[in-house]
PDB file of N, CA and C in Angstrom:
ATOM      1  N   MET C 185      -5.101  20.034  10.280  1.00 50.00           N
ATOM      2  CA  MET C 185      -4.979  18.853   9.399  1.00 50.00           C
ATOM      3  C   MET C 185      -4.737  17.740  10.194  1.00 50.00           C
ATOM      4  N   LEU C 186      -5.668  16.722  10.076  1.00 57.00           N
ATOM      5  CA  LEU C 186      -5.419  15.473  10.865  1.00 57.00           C
ATOM      6  C   LEU C 186      -4.447  14.497   9.971  1.00 57.00           C
ATOM      7  N   TRP C 187      -3.337  13.980  10.651  1.00 74.00           N
ATOM      8  CA  TRP C 187      -2.444  13.153   9.867  1.00 74.00           C
ATOM      9  C   TRP C 187      -2.914  11.706   9.801  1.00 74.00           C
ATOM     10  N   LEU C 188      -2.582  11.064   8.930  1.00 74.00           N
ATOM     11  CA  LEU C 188      -2.957   9.588   8.867  1.00 74.00           C
ATOM     12  C   LEU C 188      -1.728   8.745   9.604  1.00 74.00           C
ATOM     13  N   ILE C 189      -2.203   7.821  10.292  1.00 82.00           N
ATOM     14  CA  ILE C 189      -1.031   6.942  10.887  1.00 82.00           C
ATOM     15  C   ILE C 189      -1.002   5.598  10.164  1.00 82.00           C
ATOM     16  N   ILE C 190       0.106   5.276   9.753  1.00 85.00           N
ATOM     17  CA  ILE C 190       0.327   3.905   9.196  1.00 85.00           C
ATOM     18  C   ILE C 190       1.059   2.941  10.232  1.00 85.00           C
ATOM     19  N   ASP C 191       0.268   1.939  10.659  1.00 86.00           N
ATOM     20  CA  ASP C 191       0.898   1.146  11.515  1.00 86.00           C
ATOM     21  C   ASP C 191       1.456  -0.142  10.987  1.00 86.00           C
ATOM     22  N   THR C 192       0.922  -0.771  10.061  1.00 85.00           N
ATOM     23  CA  THR C 192       1.330  -2.120   9.423  1.00 85.00           C
ATOM     24  C   THR C 192       1.153  -2.197   8.050  1.00 85.00           C
ATOM     25  N   ILE C 193       2.013  -2.768   7.181  1.00 85.00           N
ATOM     26  CA  ILE C 193       1.965  -3.013   5.857  1.00 85.00           C
ATOM     27  C   ILE C 193       2.208  -4.454   5.588  1.00 85.00           C
ATOM     28  N   LYS C 194       1.301  -5.252   4.891  1.00 82.00           N
ATOM     29  CA  LYS C 194       1.448  -6.664   4.675  1.00 82.00           C
ATOM     30  C   LYS C 194       1.010  -6.922   3.147  1.00 82.00           C
ATOM     31  N   HIS C 195       1.716  -7.998   2.623  1.00 75.00           N
ATOM     32  CA  HIS C 195       1.443  -8.321   1.368  1.00 75.00           C
ATOM     33  C   HIS C 195       0.282  -9.407   1.410  1.00 75.00           C
ATOM     34  N   HIS C 196      -0.583  -9.355   0.591  1.00 65.00           N
ATOM     35  CA  HIS C 196      -1.587 -10.467   0.519  1.00 65.00           C
ATOM     36  C   HIS C 196      -2.091 -10.376  -0.981  1.00 65.00           C
ATOM     37  N   VAL C 197      -2.666 -11.485  -1.455  1.00 62.00           N
ATOM     38  CA  VAL C 197      -3.199 -11.635  -2.797  1.00 62.00           C
ATOM     39  C   VAL C 197      -4.779 -11.192  -2.655  1.00 62.00           C
ATOM     40  N   PHE C 198      -5.139 -10.351  -3.487  1.00 56.00           N
ATOM     41  CA  PHE C 198      -6.607  -9.877  -3.634  1.00 56.00           C
ATOM     42  C   PHE C 198      -7.051 -10.102  -4.951  1.00 56.00           C
ATOM     43  N   LYS C 199      -7.976 -10.885  -5.276  1.00 58.00           N
ATOM     44  CA  LYS C 199      -8.512 -11.167  -6.536  1.00 58.00           C
ATOM     45  C   LYS C 199      -7.335 -11.353  -7.508  1.00 58.00           C
ATOM     46  N   GLN C 200      -6.357 -12.210  -7.211  1.00 59.00           N
ATOM     47  CA  GLN C 200      -5.309 -12.858  -8.019  1.00 59.00           C
ATOM     48  C   GLN C 200      -4.309 -11.731  -8.276  1.00 59.00           C
ATOM     49  N   ASN C 201      -4.293 -10.721  -7.603  1.00 68.00           N
ATOM     50  CA  ASN C 201      -3.299  -9.674  -7.759  1.00 68.00           C
ATOM     51  C   ASN C 201      -2.586  -9.464  -6.460  1.00 68.00           C
ATOM     52  N   VAL C 202      -1.193  -9.091  -6.577  1.00 76.00           N
ATOM     53  CA  VAL C 202      -0.472  -8.735  -5.465  1.00 76.00           C
ATOM     54  C   VAL C 202      -0.890  -7.494  -4.855  1.00 76.00           C
ATOM     55  N   ALA C 203      -1.298  -7.472  -3.536  1.00 86.00           N
ATOM     56  CA  ALA C 203      -1.751  -6.313  -2.874  1.00 86.00           C
ATOM     57  C   ALA C 203      -0.959  -6.077  -1.492  1.00 86.00           C
ATOM     58  N   LEU C 204      -1.279  -4.750  -1.142  1.00 89.00           N
ATOM     59  CA  LEU C 204      -0.843  -4.499   0.265  1.00 89.00           C
ATOM     60  C   LEU C 204      -2.090  -4.085   1.065  1.00 89.00           C
ATOM     61  N   ALA C 205      -1.984  -4.676   2.203  1.00 90.00           N
ATOM     62  CA  ALA C 205      -3.038  -4.332   3.285  1.00 90.00           C
ATOM     63  C   ALA C 205      -2.250  -3.421   4.163  1.00 90.00           C
ATOM     64  N   ILE C 206      -2.823  -2.124   4.360  1.00 93.00           N
ATOM     65  CA  ILE C 206      -2.255  -1.151   5.236  1.00 93.00           C
ATOM     66  C   ILE C 206      -3.238  -0.796   6.333  1.00 93.00           C
ATOM     67  N   THR C 207      -2.820  -0.986   7.465  1.00 93.00           N
ATOM     68  CA  THR C 207      -3.453  -0.593   8.844  1.00 93.00           C
ATOM     69  C   THR C 207      -3.048   0.335   9.442  1.00 93.00           C
ATOM     70  N   GLY C 208      -3.810   1.206  10.051  1.00 93.00           N
ATOM     71  CA  GLY C 208      -3.544   2.438  10.862  1.00 93.00           C
ATOM     72  C   GLY C 208      -4.576   3.165  11.304  1.00 93.00           C
ATOM     73  N   SER C 209      -4.622   4.424  11.227  1.00 92.00           N
ATOM     74  CA  SER C 209      -6.042   5.293  11.847  1.00 92.00           C
ATOM     75  C   SER C 209      -5.935   6.459  10.949  1.00 92.00           C
ATOM     76  N   ASN C 210      -7.182   7.148  11.176  1.00 90.00           N
ATOM     77  CA  ASN C 210      -7.662   8.309  10.602  1.00 90.00           C
ATOM     78  C   ASN C 210      -7.795   8.221   9.056  1.00 90.00           C
ATOM     79  N   TYR C 211      -8.283   7.013   8.543  1.00 91.00           N
ATOM     80  CA  TYR C 211      -8.384   6.748   6.968  1.00 91.00           C
ATOM     81  C   TYR C 211      -9.747   7.465   6.787  1.00 91.00           C
ATOM     82  N   GLY C 212     -10.506   7.842   7.707  1.00 89.00           N
ATOM     83  CA  GLY C 212     -11.867   8.462   7.201  1.00 89.00           C
ATOM     84  C   GLY C 212     -13.008   7.428   7.545  1.00 89.00           C
ATOM     85  N   THR C 213     -14.228   8.108   7.658  1.00 89.00           N
ATOM     86  CA  THR C 213     -15.374   7.318   8.070  1.00 89.00           C
ATOM     87  C   THR C 213     -16.137   7.042   6.726  1.00 89.00           C
ATOM     88  N   TYR C 214     -15.624   7.297   5.614  1.00 88.00           N
ATOM     89  CA  TYR C 214     -16.339   6.975   4.360  1.00 88.00           C
ATOM     90  C   TYR C 214     -15.241   6.841   3.339  1.00 88.00           C
ATOM     91  N   ASP C 215     -15.632   6.282   2.111  1.00 89.00           N
ATOM     92  CA  ASP C 215     -14.457   6.118   1.083  1.00 89.00           C
ATOM     93  C   ASP C 215     -14.318   7.337   0.267  1.00 89.00           C
ATOM     94  N   SER C 216     -13.097   8.124   0.645  1.00 87.00           N
ATOM     95  CA  SER C 216     -12.762   9.221   0.035  1.00 87.00           C
ATOM     96  C   SER C 216     -11.679   9.062  -1.021  1.00 87.00           C
ATOM     97  N   THR C 217     -11.795   7.844  -1.767  1.00 89.00           N
ATOM     98  CA  THR C 217     -10.872   7.468  -3.023  1.00 89.00           C
ATOM     99  C   THR C 217      -9.575   7.626  -2.477  1.00 89.00           C
ATOM    100  N   PRO C 218      -8.956   6.873  -1.606  1.00 92.00           N
ATOM    101  CA  PRO C 218      -7.587   7.122  -1.221  1.00 92.00           C
ATOM    102  C   PRO C 218      -6.691   6.754  -2.324  1.00 92.00           C
ATOM    103  N   THR C 219      -5.469   7.353  -2.152  1.00 93.00           N
ATOM    104  CA  THR C 219      -4.280   7.017  -3.006  1.00 93.00           C
ATOM    105  C   THR C 219      -3.133   6.618  -2.223  1.00 93.00           C
ATOM    106  N   VAL C 220      -2.548   5.373  -2.818  1.00 94.00           N
ATOM    107  CA  VAL C 220      -1.422   4.894  -2.102  1.00 94.00           C
ATOM    108  C   VAL C 220      -0.047   4.952  -2.981  1.00 94.00           C
ATOM    109  N   ARG C 221       1.086   5.515  -2.556  1.00 95.00           N
ATOM    110  CA  ARG C 221       2.299   5.288  -3.517  1.00 95.00           C
ATOM    111  C   ARG C 221       3.198   4.609  -2.801  1.00 95.00           C
ATOM    112  N   VAL C 222       4.058   3.679  -3.508  1.00 93.00           N
ATOM    113  CA  VAL C 222       4.932   2.943  -3.023  1.00 93.00           C
ATOM    114  C   VAL C 222       6.441   3.549  -3.631  1.00 93.00           C
ATOM    115  N   GLY C 223       7.304   3.931  -3.126  1.00 91.00           N
ATOM    116  CA  GLY C 223       8.178   4.682  -3.588  1.00 91.00           C
ATOM    117  C   GLY C 223       7.673   5.971  -4.337  1.00 91.00           C
ATOM    118  N   GLY C 224       8.042   6.037  -5.654  1.00 88.00           N
ATOM    119  CA  GLY C 224       7.638   7.049  -6.549  1.00 88.00           C
ATOM    120  C   GLY C 224       6.461   6.624  -7.551  1.00 88.00           C
ATOM    121  N   SER C 225       5.882   5.338  -7.070  1.00 92.00           N
ATOM    122  CA  SER C 225       4.852   4.956  -7.954  1.00 92.00           C
ATOM    123  C   SER C 225       3.500   4.651  -7.244  1.00 92.00           C
ATOM    124  N   ALA C 226       2.523   5.117  -8.017  1.00 94.00           N
ATOM    125  CA  ALA C 226       1.114   4.942  -7.550  1.00 94.00           C
ATOM    126  C   ALA C 226       0.727   3.589  -7.606  1.00 94.00           C
ATOM    127  N   CYS C 227      -0.048   3.088  -6.617  1.00 93.00           N
ATOM    128  CA  CYS C 227      -0.725   1.638  -6.655  1.00 93.00           C
ATOM    129  C   CYS C 227      -1.600   1.810  -7.864  1.00 93.00           C
ATOM    130  N   GLU C 228      -1.927   0.668  -8.640  1.00 92.00           N
ATOM    131  CA  GLU C 228      -2.740   0.610  -9.734  1.00 92.00           C
ATOM    132  C   GLU C 228      -4.200   0.829  -9.260  1.00 92.00           C
ATOM    133  N   ALA C 229      -4.537   0.352  -8.110  1.00 91.00           N
ATOM    134  CA  ALA C 229      -5.880   0.725  -7.588  1.00 91.00           C
ATOM    135  C   ALA C 229      -5.701   0.679  -6.116  1.00 91.00           C
ATOM    136  N   SER C 230      -6.544   1.632  -5.481  1.00 92.00           N
ATOM    137  CA  SER C 230      -6.541   1.578  -3.875  1.00 92.00           C
ATOM    138  C   SER C 230      -8.066   1.509  -3.654  1.00 92.00           C
ATOM    139  N   ARG C 231      -8.232   0.896  -2.383  1.00 91.00           N
ATOM    140  CA  ARG C 231      -9.554   0.628  -1.813  1.00 91.00           C
ATOM    141  C   ARG C 231      -9.504   0.971  -0.339  1.00 91.00           C
ATOM    142  N   TRP C 232     -10.579   1.751   0.069  1.00 93.00           N
ATOM    143  CA  TRP C 232     -10.763   2.082   1.444  1.00 93.00           C
ATOM    144  C   TRP C 232     -11.566   0.921   1.845  1.00 93.00           C
ATOM    145  N   THR C 233     -11.257   0.570   3.147  1.00 92.00           N
ATOM    146  CA  THR C 233     -12.111  -0.529   3.762  1.00 92.00           C
ATOM    147  C   THR C 233     -12.675  -0.070   5.015  1.00 92.00           C
ATOM    148  N   SER C 234     -12.030   0.767   5.646  1.00 93.00           N
ATOM    149  CA  SER C 234     -12.500   1.157   7.063  1.00 93.00           C
ATOM    150  C   SER C 234     -11.704   2.464   7.469  1.00 93.00           C
ATOM    151  N   ASP C 235     -11.914   3.025   8.605  1.00 92.00           N
ATOM    152  CA  ASP C 235     -11.077   4.170   9.120  1.00 92.00           C
ATOM    153  C   ASP C 235      -9.748   3.695   9.434  1.00 92.00           C
ATOM    154  N   SER C 236      -9.465   2.486   9.503  1.00 93.00           N
ATOM    155  CA  SER C 236      -8.194   1.894  10.054  1.00 93.00           C
ATOM    156  C   SER C 236      -7.582   0.899   8.892  1.00 93.00           C
ATOM    157  N   SER C 237      -8.094   0.827   7.753  1.00 93.00           N
ATOM    158  CA  SER C 237      -7.833  -0.170   6.841  1.00 93.00           C
ATOM    159  C   SER C 237      -7.830   0.207   5.361  1.00 93.00           C
ATOM    160  N   LEU C 238      -6.816   0.113   4.502  1.00 92.00           N
ATOM    161  CA  LEU C 238      -6.676   0.348   3.091  1.00 92.00           C
ATOM    162  C   LEU C 238      -6.091  -0.829   2.523  1.00 92.00           C
ATOM    163  N   GLU C 239      -6.555  -1.007   1.116  1.00 90.00           N
ATOM    164  CA  GLU C 239      -5.847  -2.011   0.286  1.00 90.00           C
ATOM    165  C   GLU C 239      -5.393  -1.236  -0.853  1.00 90.00           C
ATOM    166  N   CYS C 240      -4.318  -1.866  -1.489  1.00 91.00           N
ATOM    167  CA  CYS C 240      -3.910  -1.225  -2.868  1.00 91.00           C
ATOM    168  C   CYS C 240      -3.112  -2.357  -3.649  1.00 91.00           C
ATOM    169  N   LYS C 241      -3.603  -2.409  -4.862  1.00 90.00           N
ATOM    170  CA  LYS C 241      -3.083  -3.315  -5.927  1.00 90.00           C
ATOM    171  C   LYS C 241      -1.694  -2.702  -6.223  1.00 90.00           C
ATOM    172  N   LEU C 242      -0.586  -3.478  -6.026  1.00 88.00           N
ATOM    173  CA  LEU C 242       0.755  -3.062  -6.253  1.00 88.00           C
ATOM    174  C   LEU C 242       1.018  -2.865  -7.903  1.00 88.00           C
ATOM    175  N   ALA C 243       1.748  -1.933  -8.349  1.00 85.00           N
ATOM    176  CA  ALA C 243       2.443  -1.696  -9.522  1.00 85.00           C
ATOM    177  C   ALA C 243       3.606  -2.446  -9.424  1.00 85.00           C
ATOM    178  N   ALA C 244       4.032  -3.191 -10.666  1.00 82.00           N
ATOM    179  CA  ALA C 244       5.082  -3.894 -10.623  1.00 82.00           C
ATOM    180  C   ALA C 244       6.410  -2.973 -10.153  1.00 82.00           C
ATOM    181  N   GLY C 245       7.384  -3.625  -9.542  1.00 84.00           N
ATOM    182  CA  GLY C 245       8.474  -3.007  -9.008  1.00 84.00           C
ATOM    183  C   GLY C 245       9.661  -3.644  -8.414  1.00 84.00           C
ATOM    184  N   THR C 246      10.882  -3.162  -8.239  1.00 86.00           N
ATOM    185  CA  THR C 246      11.945  -3.796  -7.448  1.00 86.00           C
ATOM    186  C   THR C 246      12.431  -2.954  -6.518  1.00 86.00           C
ATOM    187  N   GLY C 247      13.218  -3.543  -5.654  1.00 89.00           N
ATOM    188  CA  GLY C 247      14.032  -2.688  -4.770  1.00 89.00           C
ATOM    189  C   GLY C 247      13.539  -2.737  -3.206  1.00 89.00           C
ATOM    190  N   ARG C 248      14.417  -2.130  -2.326  1.00 90.00           N
ATOM    191  CA  ARG C 248      14.045  -2.345  -0.956  1.00 90.00           C
ATOM    192  C   ARG C 248      13.951  -0.916  -0.257  1.00 90.00           C
ATOM    193  N   GLN C 249      13.176  -0.802   0.764  1.00 93.00           N
ATOM    194  CA  GLN C 249      13.238   0.225   1.645  1.00 93.00           C
ATOM    195  C   GLN C 249      12.360   1.389   0.835  1.00 93.00           C
ATOM    196  N   HIS C 250      11.423   1.063   0.221  1.00 93.00           N
ATOM    197  CA  HIS C 250      10.488   2.238  -0.358  1.00 93.00           C
ATOM    198  C   HIS C 250       9.616   2.775   0.855  1.00 93.00           C
ATOM    199  N   ASP C 251       9.347   4.052   0.754  1.00 94.00           N
ATOM    200  CA  ASP C 251       8.453   4.682   1.518  1.00 94.00           C
ATOM    201  C   ASP C 251       7.029   4.371   1.039  1.00 94.00           C
ATOM    202  N   ILE C 252       6.035   4.393   1.929  1.00 93.00           N
ATOM    203  CA  ILE C 252       4.816   4.306   1.807  1.00 93.00           C
ATOM    204  C   ILE C 252       4.094   5.562   1.975  1.00 93.00           C
ATOM    205  N   HIS C 253       3.340   6.082   1.168  1.00 94.00           N
ATOM    206  CA  HIS C 253       2.704   7.349   1.264  1.00 94.00           C
ATOM    207  C   HIS C 253       1.141   7.244   0.902  1.00 94.00           C
ATOM    208  N   VAL C 254       0.105   7.674   1.921  1.00 94.00           N
ATOM    209  CA  VAL C 254      -1.186   7.468   1.798  1.00 94.00           C
ATOM    210  C   VAL C 254      -1.913   8.853   1.864  1.00 94.00           C
ATOM    211  N   THR C 255      -2.783   9.013   1.077  1.00 92.00           N
ATOM    212  CA  THR C 255      -3.643  10.253   0.909  1.00 92.00           C
ATOM    213  C   THR C 255      -5.077   9.839   0.979  1.00 92.00           C
ATOM    214  N   ALA C 256      -5.757  10.278   1.854  1.00 90.00           N
ATOM    215  CA  ALA C 256      -7.403   9.857   1.810  1.00 90.00           C
ATOM    216  C   ALA C 256      -7.936  11.350   2.254  1.00 90.00           C
ATOM    217  N   GLY C 257      -8.837  11.813   1.204  1.00 86.00           N
ATOM    218  CA  GLY C 257      -9.479  13.170   1.511  1.00 86.00           C
ATOM    219  C   GLY C 257      -8.304  14.120   1.580  1.00 86.00           C
ATOM    220  N   ARG C 258      -8.224  14.942   2.616  1.00 86.00           N
ATOM    221  CA  ARG C 258      -7.296  16.150   2.975  1.00 86.00           C
ATOM    222  C   ARG C 258      -6.172  15.591   3.755  1.00 86.00           C
ATOM    223  N   GLN C 259      -6.236  14.359   4.269  1.00 88.00           N
ATOM    224  CA  GLN C 259      -5.351  13.829   5.310  1.00 88.00           C
ATOM    225  C   GLN C 259      -4.358  13.017   4.449  1.00 88.00           C
ATOM    226  N   GLU C 260      -3.040  12.985   5.061  1.00 90.00           N
ATOM    227  CA  GLU C 260      -1.945  12.211   4.442  1.00 90.00           C
ATOM    228  C   GLU C 260      -0.906  11.781   5.586  1.00 90.00           C
ATOM    229  N   GLY C 261      -0.294  10.626   5.095  1.00 92.00           N
ATOM    230  CA  GLY C 261       0.729  10.061   5.965  1.00 92.00           C
ATOM    231  C   GLY C 261       1.744   9.250   5.254  1.00 92.00           C
ATOM    232  N   SER C 262       2.636   8.939   5.929  1.00 93.00           N
ATOM    233  CA  SER C 262       4.076   8.207   5.136  1.00 93.00           C
ATOM    234  C   SER C 262       4.526   7.413   6.257  1.00 93.00           C
ATOM    235  N   LYS C 263       5.082   6.282   5.898  1.00 93.00           N
ATOM    236  CA  LYS C 263       5.945   5.334   6.573  1.00 93.00           C
ATOM    237  C   LYS C 263       7.125   5.106   5.891  1.00 93.00           C
ATOM    238  N   PRO C 264       8.303   5.812   6.057  1.00 94.00           N
ATOM    239  CA  PRO C 264       9.417   5.880   5.248  1.00 94.00           C
ATOM    240  C   PRO C 264      10.216   4.350   5.511  1.00 94.00           C
ATOM    241  N   GLY C 265      10.708   3.973   4.321  1.00 93.00           N
ATOM    242  CA  GLY C 265      11.553   2.861   4.156  1.00 93.00           C
ATOM    243  C   GLY C 265      10.749   1.500   4.605  1.00 93.00           C
ATOM    244  N   SER C 266       9.632   1.522   4.483  1.00 90.00           N
ATOM    245  CA  SER C 266       8.792   0.257   5.156  1.00 90.00           C
ATOM    246  C   SER C 266       8.385  -0.717   4.151  1.00 90.00           C
ATOM    247  N   PHE C 267       8.783  -0.603   2.778  1.00 89.00           N
ATOM    248  CA  PHE C 267       8.310  -1.731   2.046  1.00 89.00           C
ATOM    249  C   PHE C 267       9.584  -2.269   1.103  1.00 89.00           C
ATOM    250  N   ASP C 268       9.565  -3.606   1.039  1.00 89.00           N
ATOM    251  CA  ASP C 268      10.714  -4.244   0.232  1.00 89.00           C
ATOM    252  C   ASP C 268       9.828  -5.140  -0.766  1.00 89.00           C
ATOM    253  N   TYR C 269      10.046  -5.081  -2.059  1.00 84.00           N
ATOM    254  CA  TYR C 269       9.448  -5.965  -3.267  1.00 84.00           C
ATOM    255  C   TYR C 269      10.105  -7.120  -2.836  1.00 84.00           C
ATOM    256  N   ALA C 270       9.436  -8.449  -3.279  1.00 79.00           N
ATOM    257  CA  ALA C 270       9.848  -9.679  -3.033  1.00 79.00           C
ATOM    258  C   ALA C 270      11.149  -9.941  -4.065  1.00 79.00           C
ATOM    259  N   THR C 271      12.132 -10.595  -3.457  1.00 79.00           N
ATOM    260  CA  THR C 271      13.156 -10.895  -4.545  1.00 79.00           C
ATOM    261  C   THR C 271      12.771 -11.927  -5.499  1.00 79.00           C
ATOM    262  N   PRO C 272      13.260 -11.791  -6.662  1.00 77.00           N
ATOM    263  CA  PRO C 272      12.944 -12.856  -7.575  1.00 77.00           C
ATOM    264  C   PRO C 272      13.543 -14.127  -7.220  1.00 77.00           C
ATOM    265  N   GLN C 273      12.880 -15.283  -7.489  1.00 82.00           N
ATOM    266  CA  GLN C 273      13.321 -16.551  -7.278  1.00 82.00           C
ATOM    267  C   GLN C 273      13.460 -17.286  -8.559  1.00 82.00           C
ATOM    268  N   VAL C 274      14.411 -18.190  -8.691  1.00 88.00           N
ATOM    269  CA  VAL C 274      14.567 -19.034  -9.818  1.00 88.00           C
ATOM    270  C   VAL C 274      14.168 -20.432  -9.372  1.00 88.00           C
ATOM    271  N   SER C 275      13.117 -20.939 -10.030  1.00 89.00           N
ATOM    272  CA  SER C 275      12.655 -22.310  -9.655  1.00 89.00           C
ATOM    273  C   SER C 275      13.005 -23.452 -10.606  1.00 89.00           C
ATOM    274  N   ALA C 276      13.517 -23.093 -11.895  1.00 91.00           N
ATOM    275  CA  ALA C 276      14.023 -24.078 -12.712  1.00 91.00           C
ATOM    276  C   ALA C 276      14.724 -23.379 -14.089  1.00 91.00           C
ATOM    277  N   ILE C 277      15.787 -24.129 -14.474  1.00 92.00           N
ATOM    278  CA  ILE C 277      16.576 -23.737 -15.712  1.00 92.00           C
ATOM    279  C   ILE C 277      16.567 -24.963 -16.628  1.00 92.00           C
ATOM    280  N   SER C 278      16.231 -24.546 -17.895  1.00 91.00           N
ATOM    281  CA  SER C 278      16.208 -25.602 -18.911  1.00 91.00           C
ATOM    282  C   SER C 278      16.849 -24.970 -20.340  1.00 91.00           C
ATOM    283  N   THR C 279      17.129 -25.957 -21.066  1.00 88.00           N
ATOM    284  CA  THR C 279      17.677 -25.480 -22.533  1.00 88.00           C
ATOM    285  C   THR C 279      16.581 -25.350 -23.427  1.00 88.00           C
ATOM    286  N   ALA C 280      16.681 -24.576 -24.267  1.00 74.00           N
ATOM    287  CA  ALA C 280      15.416 -24.451 -25.306  1.00 74.00           C
ATOM    288  C   ALA C 280      15.767 -25.357 -26.499  1.00 74.00           C
TER     289      ALA C 280
END
């Protein structure tokens, strides 16, 4: 079995949704319908872009140091404690 390698994980906006760009290697030479899990939750959608790049639309969540787990075809890989959800920010408070 060939293991997937996860090098970097970056937030980005993809079609107005918060997504992750995951780079590494051994993701396959064709779209094998990859799955990505953040902590215990599957991404709402995952997309293969190349042998070294995947994207996933994040499910809502909170917390820090979540593991990222990727499966592509019969290959899988993980990067423990590598993802933190953004901390909520209060921009204004008003009375109703």
